[in-house]
Coordinates of C-alpha atoms and ligand atoms in Angstrom, one line a residue:
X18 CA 112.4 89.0 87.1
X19 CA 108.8 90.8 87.1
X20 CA 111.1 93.6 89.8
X21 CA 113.5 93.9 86.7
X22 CA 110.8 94.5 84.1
X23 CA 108.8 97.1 86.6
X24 CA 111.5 98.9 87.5
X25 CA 112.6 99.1 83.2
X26 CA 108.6 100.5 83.0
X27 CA 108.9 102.9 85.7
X28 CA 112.6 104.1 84.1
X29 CA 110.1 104.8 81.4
X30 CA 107.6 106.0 82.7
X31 CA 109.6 108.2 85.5
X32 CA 111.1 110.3 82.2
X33 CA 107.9 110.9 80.3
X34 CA 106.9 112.9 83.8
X35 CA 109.8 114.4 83.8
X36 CA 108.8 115.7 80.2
X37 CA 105.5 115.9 80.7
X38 CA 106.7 118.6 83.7
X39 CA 103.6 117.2 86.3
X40 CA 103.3 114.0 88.9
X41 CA 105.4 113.7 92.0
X42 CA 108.0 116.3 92.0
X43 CA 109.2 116.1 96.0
X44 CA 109.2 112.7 95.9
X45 CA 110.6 110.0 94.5
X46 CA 109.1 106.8 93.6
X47 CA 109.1 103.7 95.4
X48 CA 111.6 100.8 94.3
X49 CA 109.3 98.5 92.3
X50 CA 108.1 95.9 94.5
X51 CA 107.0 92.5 92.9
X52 CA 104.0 90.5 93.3
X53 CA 104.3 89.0 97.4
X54 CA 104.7 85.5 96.6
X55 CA 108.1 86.4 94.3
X56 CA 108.3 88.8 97.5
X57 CA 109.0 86.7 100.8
X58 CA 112.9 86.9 101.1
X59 CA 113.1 90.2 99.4
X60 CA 110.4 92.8 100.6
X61 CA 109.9 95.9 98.7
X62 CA 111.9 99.1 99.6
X63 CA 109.6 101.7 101.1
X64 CA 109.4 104.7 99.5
X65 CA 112.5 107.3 99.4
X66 CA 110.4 109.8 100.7
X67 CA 110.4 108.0 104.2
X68 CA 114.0 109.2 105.1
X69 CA 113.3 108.0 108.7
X70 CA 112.9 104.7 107.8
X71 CA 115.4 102.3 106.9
X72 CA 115.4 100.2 103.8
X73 CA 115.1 96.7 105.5
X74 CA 113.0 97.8 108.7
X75 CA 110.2 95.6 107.5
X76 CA 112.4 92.6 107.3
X77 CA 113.7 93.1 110.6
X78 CA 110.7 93.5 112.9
X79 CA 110.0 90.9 115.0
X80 CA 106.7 89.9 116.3
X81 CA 104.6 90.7 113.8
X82 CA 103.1 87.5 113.7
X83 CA 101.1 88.4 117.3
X84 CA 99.8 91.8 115.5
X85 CA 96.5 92.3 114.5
X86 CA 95.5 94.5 111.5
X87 CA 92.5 95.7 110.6
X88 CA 91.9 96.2 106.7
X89 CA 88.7 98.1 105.5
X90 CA 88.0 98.0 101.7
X91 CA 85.3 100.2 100.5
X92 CA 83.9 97.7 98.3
X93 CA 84.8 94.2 97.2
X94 CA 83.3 94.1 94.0
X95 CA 85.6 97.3 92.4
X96 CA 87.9 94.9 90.2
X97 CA 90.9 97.3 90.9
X98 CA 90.3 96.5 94.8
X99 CA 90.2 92.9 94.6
X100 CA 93.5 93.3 93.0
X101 CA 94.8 95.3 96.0
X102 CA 93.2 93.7 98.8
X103 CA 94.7 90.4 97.2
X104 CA 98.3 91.8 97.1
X105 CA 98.0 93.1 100.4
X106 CA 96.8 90.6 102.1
X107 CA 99.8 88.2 100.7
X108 CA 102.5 91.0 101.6
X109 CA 101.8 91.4 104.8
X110 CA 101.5 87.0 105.5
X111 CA 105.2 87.7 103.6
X112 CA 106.2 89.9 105.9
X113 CA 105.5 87.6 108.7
X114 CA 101.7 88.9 110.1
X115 CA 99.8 85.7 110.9
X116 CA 96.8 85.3 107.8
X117 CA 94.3 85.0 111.1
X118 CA 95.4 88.2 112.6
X119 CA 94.4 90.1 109.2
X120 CA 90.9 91.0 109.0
X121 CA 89.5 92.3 105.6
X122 CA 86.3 93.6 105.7
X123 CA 83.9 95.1 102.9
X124 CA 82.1 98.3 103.3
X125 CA 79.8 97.4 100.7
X126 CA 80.0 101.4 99.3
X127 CA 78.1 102.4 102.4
X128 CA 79.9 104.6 104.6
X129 CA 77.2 104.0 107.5
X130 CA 78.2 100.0 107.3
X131 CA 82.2 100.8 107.2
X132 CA 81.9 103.1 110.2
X133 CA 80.7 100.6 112.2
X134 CA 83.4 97.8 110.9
X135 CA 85.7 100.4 112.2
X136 CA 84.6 100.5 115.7
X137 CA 84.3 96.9 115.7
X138 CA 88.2 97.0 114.9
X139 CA 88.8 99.5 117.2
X140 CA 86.8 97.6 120.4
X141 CA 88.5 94.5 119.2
X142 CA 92.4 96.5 119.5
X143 CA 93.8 96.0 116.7
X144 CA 97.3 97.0 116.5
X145 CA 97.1 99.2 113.0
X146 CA 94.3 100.2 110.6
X147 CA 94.6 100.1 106.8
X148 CA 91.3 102.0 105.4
X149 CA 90.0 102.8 101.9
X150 CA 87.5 104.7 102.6
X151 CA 84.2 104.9 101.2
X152 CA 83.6 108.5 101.5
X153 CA 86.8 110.4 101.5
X154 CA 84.9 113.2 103.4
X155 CA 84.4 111.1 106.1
X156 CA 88.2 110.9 107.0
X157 CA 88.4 113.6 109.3
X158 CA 85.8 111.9 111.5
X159 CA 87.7 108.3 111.0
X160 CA 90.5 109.9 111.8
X161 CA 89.8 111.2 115.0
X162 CA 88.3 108.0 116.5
X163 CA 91.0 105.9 115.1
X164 CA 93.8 108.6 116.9
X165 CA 92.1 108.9 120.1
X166 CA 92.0 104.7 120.3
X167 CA 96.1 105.0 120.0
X168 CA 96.0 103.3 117.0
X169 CA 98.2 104.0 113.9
X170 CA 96.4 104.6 110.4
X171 CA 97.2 104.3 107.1
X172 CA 94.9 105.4 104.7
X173 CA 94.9 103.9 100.5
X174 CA 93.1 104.5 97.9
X175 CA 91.0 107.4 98.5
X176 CA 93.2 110.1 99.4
X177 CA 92.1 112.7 102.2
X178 CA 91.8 116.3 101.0
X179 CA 94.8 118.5 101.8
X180 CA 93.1 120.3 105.1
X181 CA 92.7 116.7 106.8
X182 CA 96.4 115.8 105.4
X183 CA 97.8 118.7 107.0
X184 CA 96.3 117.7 111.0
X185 CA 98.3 114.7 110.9
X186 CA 101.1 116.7 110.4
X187 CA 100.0 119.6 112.7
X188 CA 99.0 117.1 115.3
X189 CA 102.3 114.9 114.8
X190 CA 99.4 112.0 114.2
X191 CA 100.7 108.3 113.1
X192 CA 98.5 108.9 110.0
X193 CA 99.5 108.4 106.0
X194 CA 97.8 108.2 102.5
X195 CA 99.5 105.5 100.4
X196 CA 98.9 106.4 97.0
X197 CA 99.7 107.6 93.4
X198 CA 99.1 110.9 91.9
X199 CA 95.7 110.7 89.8
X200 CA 97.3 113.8 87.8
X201 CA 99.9 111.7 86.4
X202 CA 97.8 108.8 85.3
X203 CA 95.7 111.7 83.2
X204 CA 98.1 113.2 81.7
X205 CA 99.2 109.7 80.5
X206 CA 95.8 109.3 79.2
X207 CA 95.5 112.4 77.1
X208 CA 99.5 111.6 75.8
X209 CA 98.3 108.4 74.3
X210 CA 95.9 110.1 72.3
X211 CA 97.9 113.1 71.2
X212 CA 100.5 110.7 70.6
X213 CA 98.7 109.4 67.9
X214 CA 98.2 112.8 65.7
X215 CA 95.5 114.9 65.1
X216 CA 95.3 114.0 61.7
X217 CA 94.8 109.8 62.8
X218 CA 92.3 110.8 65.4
X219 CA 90.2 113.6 63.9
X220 CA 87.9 111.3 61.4
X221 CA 85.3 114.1 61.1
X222 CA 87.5 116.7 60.0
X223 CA 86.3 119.5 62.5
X224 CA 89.8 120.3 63.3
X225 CA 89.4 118.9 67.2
X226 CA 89.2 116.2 69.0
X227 CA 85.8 115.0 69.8
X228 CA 85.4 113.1 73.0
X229 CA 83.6 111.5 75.4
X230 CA 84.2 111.4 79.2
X231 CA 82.9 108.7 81.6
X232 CA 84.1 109.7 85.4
X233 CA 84.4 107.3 87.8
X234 CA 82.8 108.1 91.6
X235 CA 83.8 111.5 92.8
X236 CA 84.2 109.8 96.4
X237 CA 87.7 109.5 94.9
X238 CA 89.6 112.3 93.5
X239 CA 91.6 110.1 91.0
X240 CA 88.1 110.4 88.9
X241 CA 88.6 114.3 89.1
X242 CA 92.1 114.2 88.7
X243 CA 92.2 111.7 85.5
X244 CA 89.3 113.9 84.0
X245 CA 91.3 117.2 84.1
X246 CA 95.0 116.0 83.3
X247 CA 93.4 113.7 80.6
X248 CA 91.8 116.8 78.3
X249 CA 94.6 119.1 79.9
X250 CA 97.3 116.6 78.3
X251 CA 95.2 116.9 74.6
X252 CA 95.3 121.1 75.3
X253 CA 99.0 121.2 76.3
X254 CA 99.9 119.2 73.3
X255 CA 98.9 122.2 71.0
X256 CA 95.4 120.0 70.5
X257 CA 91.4 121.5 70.4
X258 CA 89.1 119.5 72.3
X259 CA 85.2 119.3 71.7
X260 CA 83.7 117.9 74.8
X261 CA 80.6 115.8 73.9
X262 CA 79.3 114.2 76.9
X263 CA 80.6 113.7 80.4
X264 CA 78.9 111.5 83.0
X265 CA 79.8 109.1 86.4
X266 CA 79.9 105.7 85.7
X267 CA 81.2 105.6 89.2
X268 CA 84.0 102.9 88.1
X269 CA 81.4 100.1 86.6
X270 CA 81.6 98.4 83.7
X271 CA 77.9 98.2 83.3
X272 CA 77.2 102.1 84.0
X273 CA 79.7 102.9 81.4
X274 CA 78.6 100.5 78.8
X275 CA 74.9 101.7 79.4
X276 CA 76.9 105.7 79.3
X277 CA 78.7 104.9 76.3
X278 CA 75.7 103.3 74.5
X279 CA 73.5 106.5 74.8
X280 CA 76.7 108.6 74.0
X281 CA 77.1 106.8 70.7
X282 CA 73.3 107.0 70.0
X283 CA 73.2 111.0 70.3
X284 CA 76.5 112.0 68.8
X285 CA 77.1 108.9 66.5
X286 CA 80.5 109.2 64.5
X287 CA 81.5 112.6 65.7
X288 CA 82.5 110.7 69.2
X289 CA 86.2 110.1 68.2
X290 CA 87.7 109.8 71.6
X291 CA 86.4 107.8 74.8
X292 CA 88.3 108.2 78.2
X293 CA 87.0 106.5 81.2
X294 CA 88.7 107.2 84.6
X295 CA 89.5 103.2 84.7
X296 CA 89.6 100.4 82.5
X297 CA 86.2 98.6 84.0
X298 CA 84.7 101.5 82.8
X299 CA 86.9 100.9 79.5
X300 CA 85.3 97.7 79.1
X301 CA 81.8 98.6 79.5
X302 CA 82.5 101.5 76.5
X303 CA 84.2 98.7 74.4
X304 CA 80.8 96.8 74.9
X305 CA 79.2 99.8 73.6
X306 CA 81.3 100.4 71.1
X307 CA 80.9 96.9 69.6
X308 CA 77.2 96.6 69.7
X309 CA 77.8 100.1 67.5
X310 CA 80.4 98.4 64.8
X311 CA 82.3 101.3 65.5
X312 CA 86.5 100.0 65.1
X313 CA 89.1 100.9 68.0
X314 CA 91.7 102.4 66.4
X315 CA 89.8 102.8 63.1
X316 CA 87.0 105.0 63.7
X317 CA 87.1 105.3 67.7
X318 CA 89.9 105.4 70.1
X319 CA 89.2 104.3 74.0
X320 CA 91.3 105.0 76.6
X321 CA 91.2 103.8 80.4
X322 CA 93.6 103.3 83.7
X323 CA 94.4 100.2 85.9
X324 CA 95.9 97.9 83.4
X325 CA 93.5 94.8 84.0
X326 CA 94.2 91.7 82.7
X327 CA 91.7 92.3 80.4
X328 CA 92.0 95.2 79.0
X329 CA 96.0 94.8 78.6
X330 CA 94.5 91.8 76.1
X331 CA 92.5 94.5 74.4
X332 CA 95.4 96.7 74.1
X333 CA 97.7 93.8 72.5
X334 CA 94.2 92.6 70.0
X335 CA 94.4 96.6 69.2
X336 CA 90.4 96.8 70.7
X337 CA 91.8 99.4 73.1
X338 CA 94.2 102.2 72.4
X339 CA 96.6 102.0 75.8
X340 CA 95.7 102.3 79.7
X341 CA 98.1 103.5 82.2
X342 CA 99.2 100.8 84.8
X343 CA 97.6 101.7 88.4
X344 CA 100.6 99.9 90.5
X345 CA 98.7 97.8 93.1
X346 CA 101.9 96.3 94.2
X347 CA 103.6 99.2 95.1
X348 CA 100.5 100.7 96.7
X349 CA 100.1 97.5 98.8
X350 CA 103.3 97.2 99.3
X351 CA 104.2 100.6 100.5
X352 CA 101.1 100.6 102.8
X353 CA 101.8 97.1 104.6
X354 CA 105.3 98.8 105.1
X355 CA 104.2 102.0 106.5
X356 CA 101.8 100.0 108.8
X357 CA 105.0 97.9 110.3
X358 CA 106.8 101.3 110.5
X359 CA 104.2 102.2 112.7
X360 CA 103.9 99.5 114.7
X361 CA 108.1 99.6 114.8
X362 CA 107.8 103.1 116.0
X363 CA 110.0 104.3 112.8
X364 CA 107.2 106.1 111.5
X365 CA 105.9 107.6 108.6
X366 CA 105.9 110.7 105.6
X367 CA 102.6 111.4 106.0
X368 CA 102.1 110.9 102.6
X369 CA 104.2 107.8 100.5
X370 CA 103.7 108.5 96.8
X371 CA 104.2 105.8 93.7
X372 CA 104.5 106.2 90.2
X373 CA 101.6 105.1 87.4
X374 CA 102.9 103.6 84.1
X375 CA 101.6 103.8 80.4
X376 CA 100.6 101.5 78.8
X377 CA 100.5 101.0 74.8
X378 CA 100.9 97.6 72.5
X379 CA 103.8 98.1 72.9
X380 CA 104.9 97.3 76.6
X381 CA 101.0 95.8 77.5
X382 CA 102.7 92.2 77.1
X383 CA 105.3 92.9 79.6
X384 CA 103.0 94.6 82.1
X385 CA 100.1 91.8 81.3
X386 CA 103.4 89.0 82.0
X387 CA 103.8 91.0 85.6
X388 CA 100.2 91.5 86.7
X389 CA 98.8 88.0 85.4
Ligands
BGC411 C1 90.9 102.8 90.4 C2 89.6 102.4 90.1 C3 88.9 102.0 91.4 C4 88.9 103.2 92.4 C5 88.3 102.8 93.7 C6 90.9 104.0 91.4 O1 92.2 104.4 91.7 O2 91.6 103.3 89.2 O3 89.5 101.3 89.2 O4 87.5 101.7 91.1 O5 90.3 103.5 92.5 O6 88.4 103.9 94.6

């Protein structure tokens, strides 16, 4: 059921990239997976892209029960990651690893501390490493220890800059990135505020769009990404944009509300749009702009990206404009079944890609129904 409605959003959302002309043109998205518990007789399809692989190879591999993986988060506390690490954790016991085999560990945002939960895995031999990492410059120094242990790597999350990419595929490496394009998930931003007309948006007249940016940490490039593509959207819509203020709120709901606050304070009712690179962020701006009396959707219009449960409820209640759906299942999905890949000897792309999903009242129910 929650496959069917995924899959209808991602129809959706697949032709509004098509239009919007960016987001993953060589590959094609992954099959929607459902959540792992719907999950157990019918694992998700990896992504088209792997052409080596075959649809059911996670299904039929055989003793993965006796494998150990090794997961490294790069903090526990980022909402989005809880939701991943959760999903992940339950598709792989789905696909048949043993839940004492999988080790999760939290790298508390210090790359120093993850480092060394690394070479624990590495000394203890586990069979495949799943890593988020906390400083996505540090991945060419991960990688190298985790190749020359033998063991095969699958990066999420944080994506590797192109250079590092590129070894794994000079070097033949059994290294991925699982993730979604940030691009995509900003140009959906900036479409559902240009969607709503300069005239409904514009309450001070100026002829623009006055807005207010609040980045997430620049450890990952989505915060970059969804910065750019967000304002680029506006611009490519024919649009004028008046950037008031743009600060790191490095993906926390207090840093944003505390941001947003002092945003408010200096440029008052000429701030008419607020994006934040992710919907905790979101939340901490709606904080803000409640303790303001300013109105979402009145006098204000707020943007984020993840699609939490709570701020899918603020976009039914109208207190947030729209989000754009980060899928954690496919991401978890596709990276548990790139790790059995590995450990099948099938392989990997070096990179498996997955399609984000926008979110306004109008569709938030369905996507709140699937992620709830
Ligand atoms: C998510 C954020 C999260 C970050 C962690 C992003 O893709 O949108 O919510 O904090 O990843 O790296």
């Amino acid at each position: 059921m929650k496959k069917k409605v995924l899959a209808a959003l991602l129809s959706v959302a697949m032709v509004a990239t098509l239009l919007a002309g960016c987001g993953s043109k060589s590959e094609e998205p992954a099959a929607a997976p459902a959540p792992a518990e719907e999950e157990a007789e019918a694992p998700a399809e990896p992504a088209e892209s792997e052409e080596e692989t075959p649809a059911d190879a996670p299904a039929a591999s055989g003793d993965l029960a006796d494998k150990k993986v090794g997961v490294c988060i790069y903090q526990f506390s980022d909402n989005f990651m809880t939701l991943f690490r959760t999903e992940l954790e339950n598709y792989l016991i789905s696909l048949g690893f043993a839940k004492e085999n999988i080790s999760i560990q939290d790298g508390q945002n210090d790359q120093a501390t993850q480092t060394n939960q690394i070479d624990n895995f590495i000394t203890d031999e586990v069979d495949v490493l799943i890593i988020n990492p906390v400083n996505s410059s540090s991945a060419e120094t991960i990688t190298d220890k985790v190749v020359a242990a033998g063991i095969p790597l699958v990066y999420i999350n944080r994506e590797p800059d192109e250079s590092e990419q590129k070894r794994w595929e000079e070097n033949n490496w059994d290294v991925t990135y699982v993730g979604c394009d940030a691009r995509q998930s900003g140009t959906f931003q900036g479409e559902l505020i240009a969607d709503l007309g300069l005239e409904n948006v514009d309450k001070n007249g100026n002829g623009k769009i006055d807005y207010i940016m609040i980045q997430g940490d620049p450890e990952n490039v989505d915060a970059q990404y969804r910065t750019e593509f967000s304002v680029k959207a506006l611009q490519d819509a024919g649009l004028e944009v008046n950037e008031l203020f743009n600060q790191v709120g490095n993906w926390q709901q207090a840093e944003a509300q505390t941001l947003v606050a002092n945003a408010l304070g200096q440029f008052g009712t000429d701030v008419e749009v607020v994006f934040c690179n992710n919907d905790a962020m979101a939340l901490g701006a709606l904080q803000a702009i409640n303790e303001k009396e300013r109105k979402v959707g009145e006098d204000i219009f707020l943007v984020g990206v993840d699609a939490l449960s709570e701020a899918l409820e603020n976009v039914l209640n109208g207190t947030m404009t729209g989000t754009v759906f980060n899928d954690h299942f496919s991401q978890s999905h596709n990276a548990a079944d790139a790790a059995v890949n590995y450990l099948n000897g099938t392989g990997n792309d070096h990179k498996i890609s997955c399609d984000y999903v926008k979110v306004t009242k109008d569709n938030a129910q369905e996507v709140l129904d699937m992620v709830k």
